[in-house]
Amino acid sequence: MPIPEANLYPPFNIVRLSHVEYRVTDLAASRAFYVDTLGLQVTDEDDTAIYLRAMEERGHHCIALVKADAASVGCLGFKVYDEAELDKAAAWFDGQGLGVEWVERPFIGRCFRTRDPYGIPLEFYCRMDRLPPIHQQYKLYRGVKPLRIDHFNMFSSDVDASVAFYNSIGFRVTEYTEDAETGRCWAAWMHRKGGVHDVAFTNGTGPRLHHTAFWVPTPLNIIDLLDLMATTGYVGNIERGPGRHGISNAFFLYIRDPDGHRIEIYCSDYMTVDPDLEPIKWDLKDPQRQTLWGSPAPRSWFEEGSVFEGAELVESALKAQPIIAP
Amino acid sequence: MPIPEANLYPPFNIVRLSHVEYRVTDLAASRAFYVDTLGLQVTDEDDTAIYLRAMEERGHHCIALVKADAASVGCLGFKVYDEAELDKAAAWFDGQGLGVEWVERPFIGRCFRTRDPYGIPLEFYCRMDRLPPIHQQYKLYRGVKPLRIDHFNMFSSDVDASVAFYNSIGFRVTEYTEDAETGRCWAAWMHRKGGVHDVAFTNGTGPRLHHTAFWVPTPLNIIDLLDLMATTGYVGNIERGPGRHGISNAFFLYIRDPDGHRIEIYCSDYMTVDPDLEPIKWDLKDPQRQTLWGSPAPRSWFEEGSVFEGAELVESALKAQPIIAP
Amino acid sequence: MPIPEANLYPPFNIVRLSHVEYRVTDLAASRAFYVDTLGLQVTDEDDTAIYLRAMEERGHHCIALVKADAASVGCLGFKVYDEAELDKAAAWFDGQGLGVEWVERPFIGRCFRTRDPYGIPLEFYCRMDRLPPIHQQYKLYRGVKPLRIDHFNMFSSDVDASVAFYNSIGFRVTEYTEDAETGRCWAAWMHRKGGVHDVAFTNGTGPRLHHTAFWVPTPLNIIDLLDLMATTGYVGNIERGPGRHGISNAFFLYIRDPDGHRIEIYCSDYMTVDPDLEPIKWDLKDPQRQTLWGSPAPRSWFEEGSVFEGAELVESALKAQPIIAP
Amino acid sequence: MPIPEANLYPPFNIVRLSHVEYRVTDLAASRAFYVDTLGLQVTDEDDTAIYLRAMEERGHHCIALVKADAASVGCLGFKVYDEAELDKAAAWFDGQGLGVEWVERPFIGRCFRTRDPYGIPLEFYCRMDRLPPIHQQYKLYRGVKPLRIDHFNMFSSDVDASVAFYNSIGFRVTEYTEDAETGRCWAAWMHRKGGVHDVAFTNGTGPRLHHTAFWVPTPLNIIDLLDLMATTGYVGNIERGPGRHGISNAFFLYIRDPDGHRIEIYCSDYMTVDPDLEPIKWDLKDPQRQTLWGSPAPRSWFEEGSVFEGAELVESALKAQPIIAP
């Protein structure tokens, strides 16, 4: 199935990905990881939840860590352009029969909850509490100096279908991997905010969240984080990298939080605001799409992910990718 | 005059700044500067003009160097969303009495020429020739490794008026400097594409182009360029920096081309796609807005700029800013 | 006067510069500067003194901050190869009539105090308390991530004479500035430990300490320090830089401590261990020797320095260098 | 066997490692690798040999590439302090019965050839042709911007014996790996010039050259090289890294030349000039000694090396280290 044509006139205007709710089993352990090690800033916390933002963000939070009995992902949040677009979005999801529930969320204005056709829990809103800028309070920078949330990456049991759905609500494919044998899309990167992606989908048992990514200033910040993690008891949480992705051209590192949720640290993709930007196609057989420099990813990276609250897992019909690392 | 409210529903959709036409007196000297020293890529050239793109750009060019008897700026180019928006833009400028002339431009589709109310020559189009990606052809990277054109900065004799005009066509103020004594806006940074600015205006004899800026990966690329220029006969072309702007938080360097056109090399501003992003206000008396680290800019930086072809210069009524550098 | 031939067989073996005693008027203010801002590690402290080391050093301290009524420099310390070399050094200084006083110094073994012929107080020892390595305890890295003390730079009223003296005890000239009009040496950089310098001398009212320098990993650490100082109340303590010296090729920053003692932050000189390394000569009229990129140093940088305890100041007979910055 | 005490008064004074002669089967292919890709500078070349130096070196060459029918290492070169030390060195090797042959070497003055007790061919000299500095000719910098040769690393079938021998001629152990089960030294790093090592030895079939290392300014230069190699046909020549060694704290990359000779690109070790520097001991069972960040090295890195001309291979009696990578 070929990549769909970019949908330049979507039914409502999503500005960007906004936040993720991670359900975690030990708030103190999560705080040590996200705050003391990665360097995210606490914007609110109590016995049941911790809210975090990155250094250049003015919205209240990009991660909500919520105490739970088992690790999972509560929802993925997206910001729409204004109240009118929010209402259009609600009407659209309702019209698709996907269900719309208006919910109360701390620090967020009007907000509705729905799911994509494959069960991923989604939230849409247009106003979140705004906080004063801290990006020039350099004494607050710690860890990897995270600047902003960048994207979500998900396992999908039918990437062609996921791409078609997110394309229909205005996400545009910037790069994708095609399985030449079947003509199917193996993986795709889709954006709203002008970088390589706000969301990406990879073939696998889904829906699951593969990772949430944060943008940092330079590769040296990633090296600093590796040195810090390697000498503060987190060496086992380093999963893959550092390296350069062929796809997106990003310099990357993948790490796992204390519950196994995967975080990507990331810099150096490119601007994609041109409506006529041509998607870049990669062949599933080209190992440099994964790692430009050639070193393979570990098996865990291909196989493990975080489950979404209330979503039923479906295996992909496509055969697994050959894994060449241990 | 307070900064106008962001115009979230402009009359047409500008995607981003696109290109500048520099009229230069010696194409070979300009080529040595832009190509051999900065590292821009030639996409077309003949005896009368050289077309250049930066490493991640797929549009045909971001700079057109055109042979002329005297240095000036031919026009500033902007890309709009699609053909319909292009027609809306033409109708709007025509309705404002600013004049619309449909012109033939090499490598560009339908394109019209107009001026802003203060005489700056502008071009709008939606399709430019697209070129294959080269951002992963690392052997081509040279000089400062320029990734993309970032913004235009202009002298205006009435910044309040310039801001009002560009706000009316959808540019949003992200940061601005207010003269507390008069309540007037001294300078403003306005964006379309999601960074701190596509265009900026500073008080002074105008209209003149203060500089065109290019985005580079890290501050180390700027240091590399300084070392290169300092040892290849360009030490006199280094005007200001390196430093950190308070405004925009950018790490910057200002250099002058062989005709005196000013180029800023720039990295590390922040994402501004939120429609409710609050503009940051700076006081004209705060020297850290200019240079966070405190070192002053030279007089030339405050006073010199490139004239626009056919635009009449007007002095600003506001008194000159105190200059503290030599 | 030409630079003396390198003295490859000196009377005793100095390993490297070791430490400086800064007399400071407010220990708490000095601690905020050196520890909280620069990132040096406290190895001992009480009401009268604070001892500091940099991240890769295993000797007990490279700076002793000693409470005093007025700011000055107590002494410059040097490490010799072994006890036998220490005795040879003492005998040599005694033989020169410069005075030798065996002194008790905290954390240091046998140690004698003397002065150079121009009054600079010097200490020599071979054993200082050794501390466990901390260079891989990355959670301790802060501020500019100082790795090691690198050199002392001093004003001398007769640079030719200073060079001759330090050459006689084995320091080798790596680079120097000659005043072509007089044939005199204006400034010289001299090493023992294999970099561009352990000590340097510049023409001026002397003896005074111009600065003590610390080595850091990359230019980005210097940019981090600038951002931190600029936003934590230290913007006025930033004196010069960042920039590249022509001489030594170092990327540099000069800052002032709360008492005005000058600290250079420094990276990227080169290895000088070859006994036949040819000194590099610079012309006093070449401004790129000071700043490869062309921007001038401020007047304070040329004129101000820290006095040495008990040393009498002498003006230089050479005329002052033309200063081109404010 | 414990690490021997540092020999602070060796029989002659070696300044540093100096150069390696690589025998290569295709000079043009080697030139493309070392010159066009790594960025070493050609100082002489003809149909039979190419001589190369790094950017801050003033000696004529650090690598001689010599055309041969099969790949091997001709010799490892070392610079001694002066002619007297050269004669002392010759007398010492002769006295050990290791053989001394005075040889003619292009661009090198008096020079003798010998072997260490395990067959490694060594050359000693004190004067090599000196070339003008090029470290500030920034237009010449290419590839990884190699600054200087840093060290040789060799397989030894008896590391304890190799350490004892090189210790006897003044190389000092800075870090080492002990096999706790046998008490034997598994690997050792030994220096003359003031960094972590000029030579290192690792248990394995020997003598073979594991790699020659080059020093570069920052980790970003290594990332640049990876990007370049990955997109110019050299992705298969990338063997291991980038990463941080626990031992030496170096940021590293290992690549293979067209004949399989291994080159390490390296930055950020530490200064070791203190005669009382305490060696750092690592346990063979600690995987972080190899890679601080935890990712394993490939099997080839543990097993493959370059043979020395005329040296007989001996297997180590120590059992092979468990390899955990593919």
mmCIF file with all atom_site columns, N, CA and C in Angstrom, chain B residues 101-117:
data_model
loop_
_atom_site.group_PDB
_atom_site.id
_atom_site.type_symbol
_atom_site.label_atom_id
_atom_site.label_alt_id
_atom_site.label_comp_id
_atom_site.label_asym_id
_atom_site.label_entity_id
_atom_site.label_seq_id
_atom_site.pdbx_PDB_ins_code
_atom_site.Cartn_x
_atom_site.Cartn_y
_atom_site.Cartn_z
_atom_site.occupancy
_atom_site.B_iso_or_equiv
_atom_site.pdbx_formal_charge
_atom_site.auth_seq_id
_atom_site.auth_comp_id
_atom_site.auth_asym_id
_atom_site.auth_atom_id
_atom_site.pdbx_PDB_model_num
ATOM 1  N N  . GLU B 1 101 ? 2.494  42.656 -8.802  1.00 0.00 ? 101 GLU B N  1
ATOM 2  C CA . GLU B 1 101 ? 2.986  42.395 -10.146 1.00 0.00 ? 101 GLU B CA 1
ATOM 3  C C  . GLU B 1 101 ? 3.372  40.929 -10.245 1.00 0.00 ? 101 GLU B C  1
ATOM 4  N N  . TRP B 1 102 ? 2.715  40.199 -11.134 1.00 0.00 ? 102 TRP B N  1
ATOM 5  C CA . TRP B 1 102 ? 3.096  38.794 -11.321 1.00 0.00 ? 102 TRP B CA 1
ATOM 6  C C  . TRP B 1 102 ? 4.377  38.753 -12.119 1.00 0.00 ? 102 TRP B C  1
ATOM 7  N N  . VAL B 1 103 ? 5.377  38.037 -11.620 1.00 0.00 ? 103 VAL B N  1
ATOM 8  C CA . VAL B 1 103 ? 6.713  38.076 -12.216 1.00 0.00 ? 103 VAL B CA 1
ATOM 9  C C  . VAL B 1 103 ? 7.197  36.661 -12.526 1.00 0.00 ? 103 VAL B C  1
ATOM 10 N N  . GLU B 1 104 ? 8.131  36.598 -13.499 1.00 0.00 ? 104 GLU B N  1
ATOM 11 C CA . GLU B 1 104 ? 8.821  35.342 -13.802 1.00 0.00 ? 104 GLU B CA 1
ATOM 12 C C  . GLU B 1 104 ? 10.088 35.279 -12.960 1.00 0.00 ? 104 GLU B C  1
ATOM 13 N N  . ARG B 1 105 ? 10.242 34.225 -12.230 1.00 0.00 ? 105 ARG B N  1
ATOM 14 C CA . ARG B 1 105 ? 11.465 34.057 -11.430 1.00 0.00 ? 105 ARG B CA 1
ATOM 15 C C  . ARG B 1 105 ? 12.051 32.683 -11.735 1.00 0.00 ? 105 ARG B C  1
ATOM 16 N N  . PRO B 1 106 ? 13.343 32.621 -11.988 1.00 0.00 ? 106 PRO B N  1
ATOM 17 C CA . PRO B 1 106 ? 13.939 31.316 -12.287 1.00 0.00 ? 106 PRO B CA 1
ATOM 18 C C  . PRO B 1 106 ? 13.708 30.336 -11.143 1.00 0.00 ? 106 PRO B C  1
ATOM 19 N N  . PHE B 1 107 ? 13.323 29.115 -11.493 1.00 0.00 ? 107 PHE B N  1
ATOM 20 C CA . PHE B 1 107 ? 13.193 28.006 -10.538 1.00 0.00 ? 107 PHE B CA 1
ATOM 21 C C  . PHE B 1 107 ? 11.974 28.151 -9.619  1.00 0.00 ? 107 PHE B C  1
ATOM 22 N N  . ILE B 1 108 ? 11.133 29.170 -9.871  1.00 0.00 ? 108 ILE B N  1
ATOM 23 C CA . ILE B 1 108 ? 9.977  29.421 -9.016  1.00 0.00 ? 108 ILE B CA 1
ATOM 24 C C  . ILE B 1 108 ? 8.735  29.410 -9.904  1.00 0.00 ? 108 ILE B C  1
ATOM 25 N N  . GLY B 1 109 ? 7.641  28.867 -9.389  1.00 0.00 ? 109 GLY B N  1
ATOM 26 C CA . GLY B 1 109 ? 6.381  28.865 -10.125 1.00 0.00 ? 109 GLY B CA 1
ATOM 27 C C  . GLY B 1 109 ? 5.710  30.233 -10.083 1.00 0.00 ? 109 GLY B C  1
ATOM 28 N N  . ARG B 1 110 ? 4.386  30.254 -10.038 1.00 0.00 ? 110 ARG B N  1
ATOM 29 C CA . ARG B 1 110 ? 3.666  31.534 -10.007 1.00 0.00 ? 110 ARG B CA 1
ATOM 30 C C  . ARG B 1 110 ? 4.186  32.361 -8.837  1.00 0.00 ? 110 ARG B C  1
ATOM 31 N N  . CYS B 1 111 ? 4.408  33.634 -9.087  1.00 0.00 ? 111 CYS B N  1
ATOM 32 C CA . CYS B 1 111 ? 5.083  34.467 -8.089  1.00 0.00 ? 111 CYS B CA 1
ATOM 33 C C  . CYS B 1 111 ? 4.655  35.907 -8.313  1.00 0.00 ? 111 CYS B C  1
ATOM 34 N N  . PHE B 1 112 ? 4.288  36.585 -7.228  1.00 0.00 ? 112 PHE B N  1
ATOM 35 C CA . PHE B 1 112 ? 4.021  38.010 -7.421  1.00 0.00 ? 112 PHE B CA 1
ATOM 36 C C  . PHE B 1 112 ? 4.932  38.856 -6.547  1.00 0.00 ? 112 PHE B C  1
ATOM 37 N N  . ARG B 1 113 ? 5.121  40.057 -7.037  1.00 0.00 ? 113 ARG B N  1
ATOM 38 C CA . ARG B 1 113 ? 5.992  41.017 -6.397  1.00 0.00 ? 113 ARG B CA 1
ATOM 39 C C  . ARG B 1 113 ? 5.139  42.154 -5.840  1.00 0.00 ? 113 ARG B C  1
ATOM 40 N N  . THR B 1 114 ? 5.478  42.584 -4.618  1.00 0.00 ? 114 THR B N  1
ATOM 41 C CA . THR B 1 114 ? 4.788  43.712 -4.016  1.00 0.00 ? 114 THR B CA 1
ATOM 42 C C  . THR B 1 114 ? 5.779  44.402 -3.082  1.00 0.00 ? 114 THR B C  1
ATOM 43 N N  . ARG B 1 115 ? 5.286  45.355 -2.306  1.00 0.00 ? 115 ARG B N  1
ATOM 44 C CA . ARG B 1 115 ? 6.122  45.984 -1.276  1.00 0.00 ? 115 ARG B CA 1
ATOM 45 C C  . ARG B 1 115 ? 5.304  46.112 -0.004  1.00 0.00 ? 115 ARG B C  1
ATOM 46 N N  . ASP B 1 116 ? 6.000  46.129 1.122   1.00 0.00 ? 116 ASP B N  1
ATOM 47 C CA . ASP B 1 116 ? 5.282  46.461 2.355   1.00 0.00 ? 116 ASP B CA 1
ATOM 48 C C  . ASP B 1 116 ? 5.088  47.980 2.367   1.00 0.00 ? 116 ASP B C  1
ATOM 49 N N  . PRO B 1 117 ? 4.284  48.522 3.300   1.00 0.00 ? 117 PRO B N  1
ATOM 50 C CA . PRO B 1 117 ? 3.963  49.957 3.248   1.00 0.00 ? 117 PRO B CA 1
ATOM 51 C C  . PRO B 1 117 ? 5.185  50.861 3.390   1.00 0.00 ? 117 PRO B C  1
#
